[in-house]
Amino acid sequence: MRDTRESRLLLVLLVAIAFALITVDIRGGEDSPLDGARQAAASVFGPVEDGVASAVDPVGNAVAAVRESGDRRDRVRRLEEENTKLKQKLGNDARNSARSAELDKLLKTAGAGQYGIKGAQVIGIGAAQGFSWTVTLDIGSNDGIRRDMTVINGDGLVGRVTTVGSSTATVLLAIDPDFTVGTRMEGSGELGFATGRGDRSLHVQLLNGKARIKQGDRMVTFGSQADKPFVPGVPVGKVVRVDPTGGDLTRTLQVRPYVRFSKLDIVGVVVQPPRGNPRDTVLPPKPAKPKPTPTVTVTANPSATATSPAANRS
């Protein structure tokens, strides 16, 4: 249709008629004079509407499925997050359980040696002052920590305090090459000096070159004057190798430390030394030697196997 004056008038007229019919239909309600026409239109266009609805329904179903799929993804994501949190909680519980066991062991060691300790946690590895084997603790001068205090854990000697801040302290580990501590052999009491060698065994030099030492012998700290930097009786390690003397005045040993320095976590700083030297009482009990299996020897009784003269006569 061309855009003419007549066509515009016709369009305006049709719009006016449509509004008038709508008004009449609304006011008439169920008794509307247009109800018959509406039913006729429904019978004509109903099948077409059903066909269109049938064609549209799969699309609507697909949209609903996508929405439902999105909801499932959200639920799966929430479940995964909950599982992750649960795993973290379980991991934390396991870690707390391990720390509790470490703390119990530390308290038993401190009790055996009568050491007054201040518990601490390792919060850093390596110090700012160089390439030393050190760790940082979460306690400092505010907690009564001073320089040259002995540091232990449940296994034995960890090191000594070298630097103290208000809330942290640096510990030089016993495996550091600049670390030296006086030692005393269990039982014999032979004295020596242990020096760290990094991740290798401790190097111990006994003052007595003729001392009888064997693999498996144990040693503790000898102690320092005024108990600084070392208190006596702290387990140091076990002999894994005895070097030949070669006519030297001293004897050299290789000693595996009791402490596992790669797994340090809970430690104790000795803030009060023992009243007396605990000597070897802090060392762990030696494993019991296996009892020999009793052997039974069975011997034949000659009298039981011999034939009596009466039996021969019969």
PDB file of C-alpha atoms in Angstrom:
ATOM      1  CA  MET A   1       0.000   0.000   0.000  1.00  0.00           C
ATOM      2  CA  ARG A   2       1.256   3.416  -1.014  1.00  0.00           C
ATOM      3  CA  ASP A   3       1.781   6.082   1.623  1.00  0.00           C
ATOM      4  CA  THR A   4      -1.047   8.443   0.564  1.00  0.00           C
ATOM      5  CA  ARG A   5      -3.495  10.615   2.385  1.00  0.00           C
ATOM      6  CA  GLU A   6      -6.266   8.072   1.864  1.00  0.00           C
ATOM      7  CA  SER A   7      -4.194   5.206   3.243  1.00  0.00           C
ATOM      8  CA  ARG A   8      -3.328   7.192   6.369  1.00  0.00           C
ATOM      9  CA  LEU A   9      -7.027   8.014   6.947  1.00  0.00           C
ATOM     10  CA  LEU A  10      -7.886   4.305   6.542  1.00  0.00           C
ATOM     11  CA  LEU A  11      -5.229   3.308   9.074  1.00  0.00           C
ATOM     12  CA  VAL A  12      -6.516   5.847  11.595  1.00  0.00           C
ATOM     13  CA  LEU A  13     -10.060   4.583  11.049  1.00  0.00           C
ATOM     14  CA  LEU A  14      -9.057   0.928  11.613  1.00  0.00           C
ATOM     15  CA  VAL A  15      -7.195   1.801  14.819  1.00  0.00           C
ATOM     16  CA  ALA A  16     -10.230   3.730  16.109  1.00  0.00           C
ATOM     17  CA  ILE A  17     -12.546   0.765  15.309  1.00  0.00           C
ATOM     18  CA  ALA A  18     -10.123  -1.643  17.105  1.00  0.00           C
ATOM     19  CA  PHE A  19     -10.103   0.471  20.259  1.00  0.00           C
ATOM     20  CA  ALA A  20     -13.872   0.726  20.169  1.00  0.00           C
ATOM     21  CA  LEU A  21     -14.264  -3.057  19.896  1.00  0.00           C
ATOM     22  CA  ILE A  22     -11.821  -3.637  22.752  1.00  0.00           C
ATOM     23  CA  THR A  23     -13.742  -1.199  24.936  1.00  0.00           C
ATOM     24  CA  VAL A  24     -17.066  -2.896  24.152  1.00  0.00           C
ATOM     25  CA  ASP A  25     -15.577  -6.357  24.811  1.00  0.00           C
ATOM     26  CA  ILE A  26     -14.110  -5.374  28.178  1.00  0.00           C
ATOM     27  CA  ARG A  27     -17.319  -3.672  29.375  1.00  0.00           C
ATOM     28  CA  GLY A  28     -19.471  -6.572  28.230  1.00  0.00           C
ATOM     29  CA  GLY A  29     -17.532  -9.244  30.132  1.00  0.00           C
ATOM     30  CA  GLU A  30     -19.002 -12.723  29.606  1.00  0.00           C
ATOM     31  CA  ASP A  31     -22.050 -11.160  27.860  1.00  0.00           C
ATOM     32  CA  SER A  32     -19.885  -9.343  25.363  1.00  0.00           C
ATOM     33  CA  PRO A  33     -21.425  -9.151  21.857  1.00  0.00           C
ATOM     34  CA  LEU A  34     -17.984 -10.104  20.517  1.00  0.00           C
ATOM     35  CA  ASP A  35     -17.886 -13.439  22.352  1.00  0.00           C
ATOM     36  CA  GLY A  36     -19.190 -15.383  19.340  1.00  0.00           C
ATOM     37  CA  ALA A  37     -16.620 -13.796  17.068  1.00  0.00           C
ATOM     38  CA  ARG A  38     -13.885 -14.608  19.571  1.00  0.00           C
ATOM     39  CA  GLN A  39     -14.919 -18.286  19.698  1.00  0.00           C
ATOM     40  CA  ALA A  40     -14.989 -18.457  15.914  1.00  0.00           C
ATOM     41  CA  ALA A  41     -11.503 -17.007  15.753  1.00  0.00           C
ATOM     42  CA  ALA A  42     -10.342 -19.502  18.338  1.00  0.00           C
ATOM     43  CA  SER A  43     -11.676 -22.417  16.307  1.00  0.00           C
ATOM     44  CA  VAL A  44      -9.900 -21.085  13.222  1.00  0.00           C
ATOM     45  CA  PHE A  45      -6.582 -20.112  14.725  1.00  0.00           C
ATOM     46  CA  GLY A  46      -6.461 -22.759  17.500  1.00  0.00           C
ATOM     47  CA  PRO A  47      -4.831 -25.495  15.407  1.00  0.00           C
ATOM     48  CA  VAL A  48      -2.283 -23.011  14.133  1.00  0.00           C
ATOM     49  CA  GLU A  49      -1.501 -21.952  17.727  1.00  0.00           C
ATOM     50  CA  ASP A  50      -1.090 -25.588  18.808  1.00  0.00           C
ATOM     51  CA  GLY A  51       1.287 -26.208  15.931  1.00  0.00           C
ATOM     52  CA  VAL A  52       3.331 -23.150  16.818  1.00  0.00           C
ATOM     53  CA  ALA A  53       3.333 -24.207  20.488  1.00  0.00           C
ATOM     54  CA  SER A  54       4.491 -27.700  19.510  1.00  0.00           C
ATOM     55  CA  ALA A  55       7.286 -26.194  17.502  1.00  0.00           C
ATOM     56  CA  VAL A  56       8.266 -23.851  20.311  1.00  0.00           C
ATOM     57  CA  ASP A  57       7.997 -26.401  23.148  1.00  0.00           C
ATOM     58  CA  PRO A  58      11.323 -28.185  22.337  1.00  0.00           C
ATOM     59  CA  VAL A  59      13.049 -24.847  22.392  1.00  0.00           C
ATOM     60  CA  GLY A  60      11.461 -24.007  25.716  1.00  0.00           C
ATOM     61  CA  ASN A  61      12.352 -27.423  27.048  1.00  0.00           C
ATOM     62  CA  ALA A  62      15.903 -26.940  25.907  1.00  0.00           C
ATOM     63  CA  VAL A  63      16.074 -23.585  27.677  1.00  0.00           C
ATOM     64  CA  ALA A  64      14.662 -25.151  30.827  1.00  0.00           C
ATOM     65  CA  ALA A  65      17.200 -27.976  30.542  1.00  0.00           C
ATOM     66  CA  VAL A  66      20.022 -25.482  30.176  1.00  0.00           C
ATOM     67  CA  ARG A  67      18.803 -23.613  33.230  1.00  0.00           C
ATOM     68  CA  GLU A  68      18.498 -26.865  35.174  1.00  0.00           C
ATOM     69  CA  SER A  69      21.938 -27.870  33.967  1.00  0.00           C
ATOM     70  CA  GLY A  70      23.263 -24.571  35.243  1.00  0.00           C
ATOM     71  CA  ASP A  71      21.624 -25.247  38.583  1.00  0.00           C
ATOM     72  CA  ARG A  72      23.274 -28.681  38.678  1.00  0.00           C
ATOM     73  CA  ARG A  73      26.629 -27.131  37.920  1.00  0.00           C
ATOM     74  CA  ASP A  74      26.087 -24.687  40.757  1.00  0.00           C
ATOM     75  CA  ARG A  75      25.221 -27.538  43.115  1.00  0.00           C
ATOM     76  CA  VAL A  76      28.245 -29.529  41.971  1.00  0.00           C
ATOM     77  CA  ARG A  77      30.464 -26.497  42.459  1.00  0.00           C
ATOM     78  CA  ARG A  78      29.069 -25.955  45.955  1.00  0.00           C
ATOM     79  CA  LEU A  79      29.614 -29.605  46.804  1.00  0.00           C
ATOM     80  CA  GLU A  80      33.189 -29.429  45.515  1.00  0.00           C
ATOM     81  CA  GLU A  81      33.811 -26.350  47.639  1.00  0.00           C
ATOM     82  CA  GLU A  82      32.375 -28.107  50.677  1.00  0.00           C
ATOM     83  CA  ASN A  83      34.557 -31.148  49.998  1.00  0.00           C
ATOM     84  CA  THR A  84      37.605 -28.935  49.686  1.00  0.00           C
ATOM     85  CA  LYS A  85      36.809 -27.261  53.005  1.00  0.00           C
ATOM     86  CA  LEU A  86      36.263 -30.665  54.604  1.00  0.00           C
ATOM     87  CA  LYS A  87      39.610 -31.928  53.302  1.00  0.00           C
ATOM     88  CA  GLN A  88      41.300 -28.790  54.625  1.00  0.00           C
ATOM     89  CA  LYS A  89      39.637 -29.298  57.987  1.00  0.00           C
ATOM     90  CA  LEU A  90      40.718 -32.920  58.104  1.00  0.00           C
ATOM     91  CA  GLY A  91      44.228 -31.865  57.134  1.00  0.00           C
ATOM     92  CA  ASN A  92      44.268 -29.265  59.876  1.00  0.00           C
ATOM     93  CA  ASP A  93      42.974 -31.822  62.360  1.00  0.00           C
ATOM     94  CA  ALA A  94      45.739 -34.230  61.368  1.00  0.00           C
ATOM     95  CA  ARG A  95      48.308 -31.468  61.673  1.00  0.00           C
ATOM     96  CA  ASN A  96      46.951 -30.425  65.050  1.00  0.00           C
ATOM     97  CA  SER A  97      47.089 -34.055  66.156  1.00  0.00           C
ATOM     98  CA  ALA A  98      50.736 -34.262  65.069  1.00  0.00           C
ATOM     99  CA  ARG A  99      51.525 -31.019  66.896  1.00  0.00           C
ATOM    100  CA  SER A 100      49.815 -32.306  70.004  1.00  0.00           C
ATOM    101  CA  ALA A 101      51.970 -35.428  69.874  1.00  0.00           C
ATOM    102  CA  GLU A 102      55.099 -33.278  69.427  1.00  0.00           C
ATOM    103  CA  LEU A 103      54.135 -31.114  72.376  1.00  0.00           C
ATOM    104  CA  ASP A 104      53.545 -34.159  74.584  1.00  0.00           C
ATOM    105  CA  LYS A 105      56.941 -35.533  73.636  1.00  0.00           C
ATOM    106  CA  LEU A 106      58.584 -32.169  74.313  1.00  0.00           C
ATOM    107  CA  LEU A 107      56.994 -31.937  77.760  1.00  0.00           C
ATOM    108  CA  LYS A 108      58.141 -35.467  78.615  1.00  0.00           C
ATOM    109  CA  THR A 109      61.717 -34.640  77.583  1.00  0.00           C
ATOM    110  CA  ALA A 110      61.660 -31.394  79.558  1.00  0.00           C
ATOM    111  CA  GLY A 111      60.228 -33.200  82.557  1.00  0.00           C
ATOM    112  CA  ALA A 112      62.878 -35.922  82.412  1.00  0.00           C
ATOM    113  CA  GLY A 113      65.649 -33.317  82.448  1.00  0.00           C
ATOM    114  CA  GLN A 114      63.868 -30.919  84.816  1.00  0.00           C
ATOM    115  CA  TYR A 115      64.181 -28.133  82.231  1.00  0.00           C
ATOM    116  CA  GLY A 116      61.916 -25.120  82.542  1.00  0.00           C
ATOM    117  CA  ILE A 117      60.891 -24.377  78.973  1.00  0.00           C
ATOM    118  CA  LYS A 118      58.906 -21.871  76.982  1.00  0.00           C
ATOM    119  CA  GLY A 119      57.072 -23.515  74.082  1.00  0.00           C
ATOM    120  CA  ALA A 120      57.421 -22.014  70.617  1.00  0.00           C
ATOM    121  CA  GLN A 121      56.600 -22.677  66.994  1.00  0.00           C
ATOM    122  CA  VAL A 122      58.978 -22.455  64.050  1.00  0.00           C
ATOM    123  CA  ILE A 123      57.650 -19.745  61.737  1.00  0.00           C
ATOM    124  CA  GLY A 124      60.620 -19.250  59.411  1.00  0.00           C
ATOM    125  CA  ILE A 125      63.652 -21.018  57.997  1.00  0.00           C
ATOM    126  CA  GLY A 126      66.877 -19.148  57.407  1.00  0.00           C
ATOM    127  CA  ALA A 127      67.818 -15.793  58.878  1.00  0.00           C
ATOM    128  CA  ALA A 128      68.714 -12.513  57.296  1.00  0.00           C
ATOM    129  CA  GLN A 129      72.283 -12.537  58.562  1.00  0.00           C
ATOM    130  CA  GLY A 130      73.716 -14.942  56.006  1.00  0.00           C
ATOM    131  CA  PHE A 131      73.686 -18.542  54.881  1.00  0.00           C
ATOM    132  CA  SER A 132      73.511 -20.039  58.361  1.00  0.00           C
ATOM    133  CA  TRP A 133      71.296 -22.985  59.221  1.00  0.00           C
ATOM    134  CA  THR A 134      68.760 -21.126  61.334  1.00  0.00           C
ATOM    135  CA  VAL A 135      65.075 -21.001  62.155  1.00  0.00           C
ATOM    136  CA  THR A 136      62.857 -18.237  63.508  1.00  0.00           C
ATOM    137  CA  LEU A 137      60.565 -18.761  66.497  1.00  0.00           C
ATOM    138  CA  ASP A 138      57.347 -16.929  67.320  1.00  0.00           C
ATOM    139  CA  ILE A 139      58.508 -15.830  70.802  1.00  0.00           C
ATOM    140  CA  GLY A 140      61.008 -13.187  71.855  1.00  0.00           C
ATOM    141  CA  SER A 141      62.136 -10.870  74.650  1.00  0.00           C
ATOM    142  CA  ASN A 142      58.528 -10.153  75.609  1.00  0.00           C
ATOM    143  CA  ASP A 143      58.278 -13.845  76.506  1.00  0.00           C
ATOM    144  CA  GLY A 144      61.470 -13.898  78.568  1.00  0.00           C
ATOM    145  CA  ILE A 145      63.740 -15.207  75.812  1.00  0.00           C
ATOM    146  CA  ARG A 146      67.388 -14.180  75.947  1.00  0.00           C
ATOM    147  CA  ARG A 147      70.413 -14.821  73.813  1.00  0.00           C
ATOM    148  CA  ASP A 148      72.422 -18.037  74.389  1.00  0.00           C
ATOM    149  CA  MET A 149      69.513 -20.117  75.637  1.00  0.00           C
ATOM    150  CA  THR A 150      69.332 -23.817  74.772  1.00  0.00           C
ATOM    151  CA  VAL A 151      66.600 -24.900  72.367  1.00  0.00           C
ATOM    152  CA  ILE A 152      65.265 -28.459  72.419  1.00  0.00           C
ATOM    153  CA  ASN A 153      62.370 -30.511  71.122  1.00  0.00           C
ATOM    154  CA  GLY A 154      61.016 -33.910  72.069  1.00  0.00           C
ATOM    155  CA  ASP A 155      63.955 -35.675  70.399  1.00  0.00           C
ATOM    156  CA  GLY A 156      66.883 -33.675  71.746  1.00  0.00           C
ATOM    157  CA  LEU A 157      69.149 -30.726  71.007  1.00  0.00           C
ATOM    158  CA  VAL A 158      67.891 -28.282  68.371  1.00  0.00           C
ATOM    159  CA  GLY A 159      70.331 -25.391  68.814  1.00  0.00           C
ATOM    160  CA  ARG A 160      70.848 -22.148  70.687  1.00  0.00           C
ATOM    161  CA  VAL A 161      69.286 -18.692  70.549  1.00  0.00           C
ATOM    162  CA  THR A 162      71.494 -16.164  68.765  1.00  0.00           C
ATOM    163  CA  THR A 163      69.269 -13.144  68.084  1.00  0.00           C
ATOM    164  CA  VAL A 164      66.227 -11.943  70.012  1.00  0.00           C
ATOM    165  CA  GLY A 165      63.540  -9.470  68.990  1.00  0.00           C
ATOM    166  CA  SER A 166      60.514  -8.366  70.925  1.00  0.00           C
ATOM    167  CA  SER A 167      58.303 -11.132  69.536  1.00  0.00           C
ATOM    168  CA  THR A 168      60.661 -13.410  67.583  1.00  0.00           C
ATOM    169  CA  ALA A 169      63.964 -15.174  68.113  1.00  0.00           C
ATOM    170  CA  THR A 170      66.557 -16.699  65.799  1.00  0.00           C
ATOM    171  CA  VAL A 171      68.010 -20.131  66.588  1.00  0.00           C
ATOM    172  CA  LEU A 172      71.314 -21.402  65.215  1.00  0.00           C
ATOM    173  CA  LEU A 173      70.741 -25.090  64.516  1.00  0.00           C
ATOM    174  CA  ALA A 174      73.089 -27.799  65.768  1.00  0.00           C
ATOM    175  CA  ILE A 175      73.842 -28.822  62.176  1.00  0.00           C
ATOM    176  CA  ASP A 176      75.303 -25.413  61.267  1.00  0.00           C
ATOM    177  CA  PRO A 177      79.082 -25.545  60.522  1.00  0.00           C
ATOM    178  CA  ASP A 178      79.626 -22.728  63.036  1.00  0.00           C
ATOM    179  CA  PHE A 179      77.838 -24.648  65.772  1.00  0.00           C
ATOM    180  CA  THR A 180      79.902 -26.426  68.439  1.00  0.00           C
ATOM    181  CA  VAL A 181      78.683 -28.060  71.640  1.00  0.00           C
ATOM    182  CA  GLY A 182      80.455 -30.019  74.362  1.00  0.00           C
ATOM    183  CA  THR A 183      79.343 -33.656  74.559  1.00  0.00           C
ATOM    184  CA  ARG A 184      79.586 -36.547  76.988  1.00  0.00           C
ATOM    185  CA  MET A 185      79.284 -40.213  76.042  1.00  0.00           C
ATOM    186  CA  GLU A 186      76.623 -42.275  77.757  1.00  0.00           C
ATOM    187  CA  GLY A 187      78.011 -44.583  80.412  1.00  0.00           C
ATOM    188  CA  SER A 188      81.740 -43.958  79.962  1.00  0.00           C
ATOM    189  CA  GLY A 189      81.420 -40.181  80.298  1.00  0.00           C
ATOM    190  CA  GLU A 190      84.063 -39.545  77.598  1.00  0.00           C
ATOM    191  CA  LEU A 191      84.100 -35.861  76.664  1.00  0.00           C
ATOM    192  CA  GLY A 192      84.230 -34.340  73.227  1.00  0.00           C
ATOM    193  CA  PHE A 193      83.047 -31.560  70.951  1.00  0.00           C
ATOM    194  CA  ALA A 194      80.339 -31.900  68.287  1.00  0.00           C
ATOM    195  CA  THR A 195      80.351 -29.671  65.212  1.00  0.00           C
ATOM    196  CA  GLY A 196      77.626 -29.329  62.604  1.00  0.00           C
ATOM    197  CA  ARG A 197      78.166 -30.226  58.960  1.00  0.00           C
ATOM    198  CA  GLY A 198      74.942 -29.156  57.312  1.00  0.00           C
ATOM    199  CA  ASP A 199      72.817 -32.051  56.136  1.00  0.00           C
ATOM    200  CA  ARG A 200      75.500 -34.601  57.029  1.00  0.00           C
ATOM    201  CA  SER A 201      76.228 -36.331  60.326  1.00  0.00           C
ATOM    202  CA  LEU A 202      77.690 -34.356  63.206  1.00  0.00           C
ATOM    203  CA  HIS A 203      81.461 -34.424  63.512  1.00  0.00           C
ATOM    204  CA  VAL A 204      82.479 -35.310  67.083  1.00  0.00           C
ATOM    205  CA  GLN A 205      86.031 -35.201  68.352  1.00  0.00           C
ATOM    206  CA  LEU A 206      86.670 -37.051  71.613  1.00  0.00           C
ATOM    207  CA  LEU A 207      89.440 -35.789  73.857  1.00  0.00           C
ATOM    208  CA  ASN A 208      90.604 -39.331  74.596  1.00  0.00           C
ATOM    209  CA  GLY A 209      92.115 -40.902  71.507  1.00  0.00           C
ATOM    210  CA  LYS A 210      92.031 -44.356  73.151  1.00  0.00           C
ATOM    211  CA  ALA A 211      88.383 -44.230  74.167  1.00  0.00           C
ATOM    212  CA  ARG A 212      86.500 -47.398  73.366  1.00  0.00           C
ATOM    213  CA  ILE A 213      83.558 -46.363  71.250  1.00  0.00           C
ATOM    214  CA  LYS A 214      81.351 -48.493  69.068  1.00  0.00           C
ATOM    215  CA  GLN A 215      78.571 -47.887  66.612  1.00  0.00           C
ATOM    216  CA  GLY A 216      75.269 -47.185  68.349  1.00  0.00           C
ATOM    217  CA  ASP A 217      76.782 -45.480  71.413  1.00  0.00           C
ATOM    218  CA  ARG A 218      74.879 -42.364  72.473  1.00  0.00           C
ATOM    219  CA  MET A 219      75.822 -38.937  73.757  1.00  0.00           C
ATOM    220  CA  VAL A 220      74.321 -35.925  75.503  1.00  0.00           C
ATOM    221  CA  THR A 221      75.352 -32.310  76.027  1.00  0.00           C
ATOM    222  CA  PHE A 222      78.055 -31.771  78.623  1.00  0.00           C
ATOM    223  CA  GLY A 223      76.714 -28.370  79.651  1.00  0.00           C
ATOM    224  CA  SER A 224      78.226 -24.899  79.781  1.00  0.00           C
ATOM    225  CA  GLN A 225      79.322 -22.644  82.589  1.00  0.00           C
ATOM    226  CA  ALA A 226      76.238 -21.077  84.169  1.00  0.00           C
ATOM    227  CA  ASP A 227      74.220 -23.290  81.773  1.00  0.00           C
ATOM    228  CA  LYS A 228      74.687 -20.886  78.860  1.00  0.00           C
ATOM    229  CA  PRO A 229      74.485 -21.529  76.030  1.00  0.00           C
ATOM    230  CA  PHE A 230      73.891 -25.213  76.830  1.00  0.00           C
ATOM    231  CA  VAL A 231      72.265 -27.011  79.702  1.00  0.00           C
ATOM    232  CA  PRO A 232      73.554 -30.530  80.500  1.00  0.00           C
ATOM    233  CA  GLY A 233      71.983 -33.856  79.640  1.00  0.00           C
ATOM    234  CA  VAL A 234      70.196 -32.981  76.386  1.00  0.00           C
ATOM    235  CA  PRO A 235      70.314 -35.907  73.903  1.00  0.00           C
ATOM    236  CA  VAL A 236      72.572 -35.127  70.944  1.00  0.00           C
ATOM    237  CA  GLY A 237      72.765 -38.229  68.781  1.00  0.00           C
ATOM    238  CA  LYS A 238      73.964 -41.744  68.117  1.00  0.00           C
ATOM    239  CA  VAL A 239      77.353 -42.884  66.777  1.00  0.00           C
ATOM    240  CA  VAL A 240      77.131 -44.188  63.204  1.00  0.00           C
ATOM    241  CA  ARG A 241      80.845 -44.380  62.455  1.00  0.00           C
ATOM    242  CA  VAL A 242      84.101 -44.519  64.415  1.00  0.00           C
ATOM    243  CA  ASP A 243      87.071 -43.272  62.429  1.00  0.00           C
ATOM    244  CA  PRO A 244      90.445 -44.967  62.983  1.00  0.00           C
ATOM    245  CA  THR A 245      92.730 -43.059  65.320  1.00  0.00           C
ATOM    246  CA  GLY A 246      95.886 -43.241  63.214  1.00  0.00           C
ATOM    247  CA  GLY A 247      97.947 -42.441  66.296  1.00  0.00           C
ATOM    248  CA  ASP A 248      96.099 -39.158  66.940  1.00  0.00           C
ATOM    249  CA  LEU A 249      95.603 -37.871  70.461  1.00  0.00           C
ATOM    250  CA  THR A 250      91.869 -37.465  69.797  1.00  0.00           C
ATOM    251  CA  ARG A 251      89.232 -39.749  68.344  1.00  0.00           C
ATOM    252  CA  THR A 252      86.796 -38.753  65.611  1.00  0.00           C
ATOM    253  CA  LEU A 253      83.214 -39.946  65.415  1.00  0.00           C
ATOM    254  CA  GLN A 254      80.331 -39.448  63.014  1.00  0.00           C
ATOM    255  CA  VAL A 255      77.093 -38.974  64.916  1.00  0.00           C
ATOM    256  CA  ARG A 256      73.548 -38.939  63.578  1.00  0.00           C
ATOM    257  CA  PRO A 257      71.536 -36.308  65.499  1.00  0.00           C
ATOM    258  CA  TYR A 258      68.289 -37.338  67.134  1.00  0.00           C
ATOM    259  CA  VAL A 259      66.477 -34.258  65.885  1.00  0.00           C
ATOM    260  CA  ARG A 260      65.069 -34.282  62.351  1.00  0.00           C
ATOM    261  CA  PHE A 261      65.870 -30.707  61.405  1.00  0.00           C
ATOM    262  CA  SER A 262      63.884 -30.797  58.169  1.00  0.00           C
ATOM    263  CA  LYS A 263      60.645 -31.307  60.152  1.00  0.00           C
ATOM    264  CA  LEU A 264      61.017 -28.808  62.981  1.00  0.00           C
ATOM    265  CA  ASP A 265      57.737 -27.367  64.204  1.00  0.00           C
ATOM    266  CA  ILE A 266      57.182 -27.318  67.978  1.00  0.00           C
ATOM    267  CA  VAL A 267      60.261 -26.577  70.117  1.00  0.00           C
ATOM    268  CA  GLY A 268      61.058 -25.421  73.620  1.00  0.00           C
ATOM    269  CA  VAL A 269      63.478 -22.738  74.777  1.00  0.00           C
ATOM    270  CA  VAL A 270      65.050 -23.638  78.111  1.00  0.00           C
ATOM    271  CA  VAL A 271      64.422 -20.589  80.285  1.00  0.00           C
ATOM    272  CA  GLN A 272      65.279 -22.365  83.546  1.00  0.00           C
ATOM    273  CA  PRO A 273      68.178 -24.866  83.812  1.00  0.00           C
ATOM    274  CA  PRO A 274      67.884 -28.051  85.881  1.00  0.00           C
ATOM    275  CA  ARG A 275      68.942 -27.983  89.532  1.00  0.00           C
ATOM    276  CA  GLY A 276      71.249 -30.923  88.971  1.00  0.00           C
ATOM    277  CA  ASN A 277      72.901 -32.638  86.028  1.00  0.00           C
ATOM    278  CA  PRO A 278      70.413 -35.175  84.606  1.00  0.00           C
ATOM    279  CA  ARG A 279      73.288 -37.043  82.955  1.00  0.00           C
ATOM    280  CA  ASP A 280      71.796 -39.888  80.872  1.00  0.00           C
ATOM    281  CA  THR A 281      68.228 -39.842  82.202  1.00  0.00           C
ATOM    282  CA  VAL A 282      66.849 -37.811  79.291  1.00  0.00           C
ATOM    283  CA  LEU A 283      68.022 -40.327  76.690  1.00  0.00           C
ATOM    284  CA  PRO A 284      65.228 -42.491  75.310  1.00  0.00           C
ATOM    285  CA  PRO A 285      65.034 -46.041  76.659  1.00  0.00           C
ATOM    286  CA  LYS A 286      67.095 -48.532  74.730  1.00  0.00           C
ATOM    287  CA  PRO A 287      65.092 -51.068  72.762  1.00  0.00           C
ATOM    288  CA  ALA A 288      64.774 -54.334  74.600  1.00  0.00           C
ATOM    289  CA  LYS A 289      67.015 -57.082  73.306  1.00  0.00           C
ATOM    290  CA  PRO A 290      65.085 -59.982  71.812  1.00  0.00           C
ATOM    291  CA  LYS A 291      64.966 -62.954  74.149  1.00  0.00           C
ATOM    292  CA  PRO A 292      66.626 -66.056  72.774  1.00  0.00           C
ATOM    293  CA  THR A 293      64.226 -68.755  71.745  1.00  0.00           C
ATOM    294  CA  PRO A 294      64.576 -71.724  74.104  1.00  0.00           C
ATOM    295  CA  THR A 295      65.746 -74.903  72.412  1.00  0.00           C
ATOM    296  CA  VAL A 296      64.538 -78.329  73.503  1.00  0.00           C
ATOM    297  CA  THR A 297      66.849 -81.325  73.064  1.00  0.00           C
ATOM    298  CA  VAL A 298      65.183 -84.708  72.971  1.00  0.00           C
ATOM    299  CA  THR A 299      67.369 -87.743  73.877  1.00  0.00           C
ATOM    300  CA  ALA A 300      66.289 -91.341  73.547  1.00  0.00           C
ATOM    301  CA  ASN A 301      65.993 -93.438  76.712  1.00  0.00           C
ATOM    302  CA  PRO A 302      68.001 -96.659  76.205  1.00  0.00           C
ATOM    303  CA  SER A 303      66.004 -98.521  78.844  1.00  0.00           C
ATOM    304  CA  ALA A 304      62.783 -97.829  76.993  1.00  0.00           C
ATOM    305  CA  THR A 305      64.008 -99.166  73.695  1.00  0.00           C
ATOM    306  CA  ALA A 306      65.875-102.233  74.982  1.00  0.00           C
ATOM    307  CA  THR A 307      64.101-105.627  74.865  1.00  0.00           C
ATOM    308  CA  SER A 308      63.735-107.372  78.205  1.00  0.00           C
ATOM    309  CA  PRO A 309      64.952-111.006  78.653  1.00  0.00           C
ATOM    310  CA  ALA A 310      61.393-112.063  79.530  1.00  0.00           C
ATOM    311  CA  ALA A 311      60.176-110.749  76.215  1.00  0.00           C
ATOM    312  CA  ASN A 312      62.921-112.688  74.409  1.00  0.00           C
ATOM    313  CA  ARG A 313      61.883-115.910  76.163  1.00  0.00           C
ATOM    314  CA  SER A 314      58.316-115.427  75.153  1.00  0.00           C
TER     315      SER A 314
END
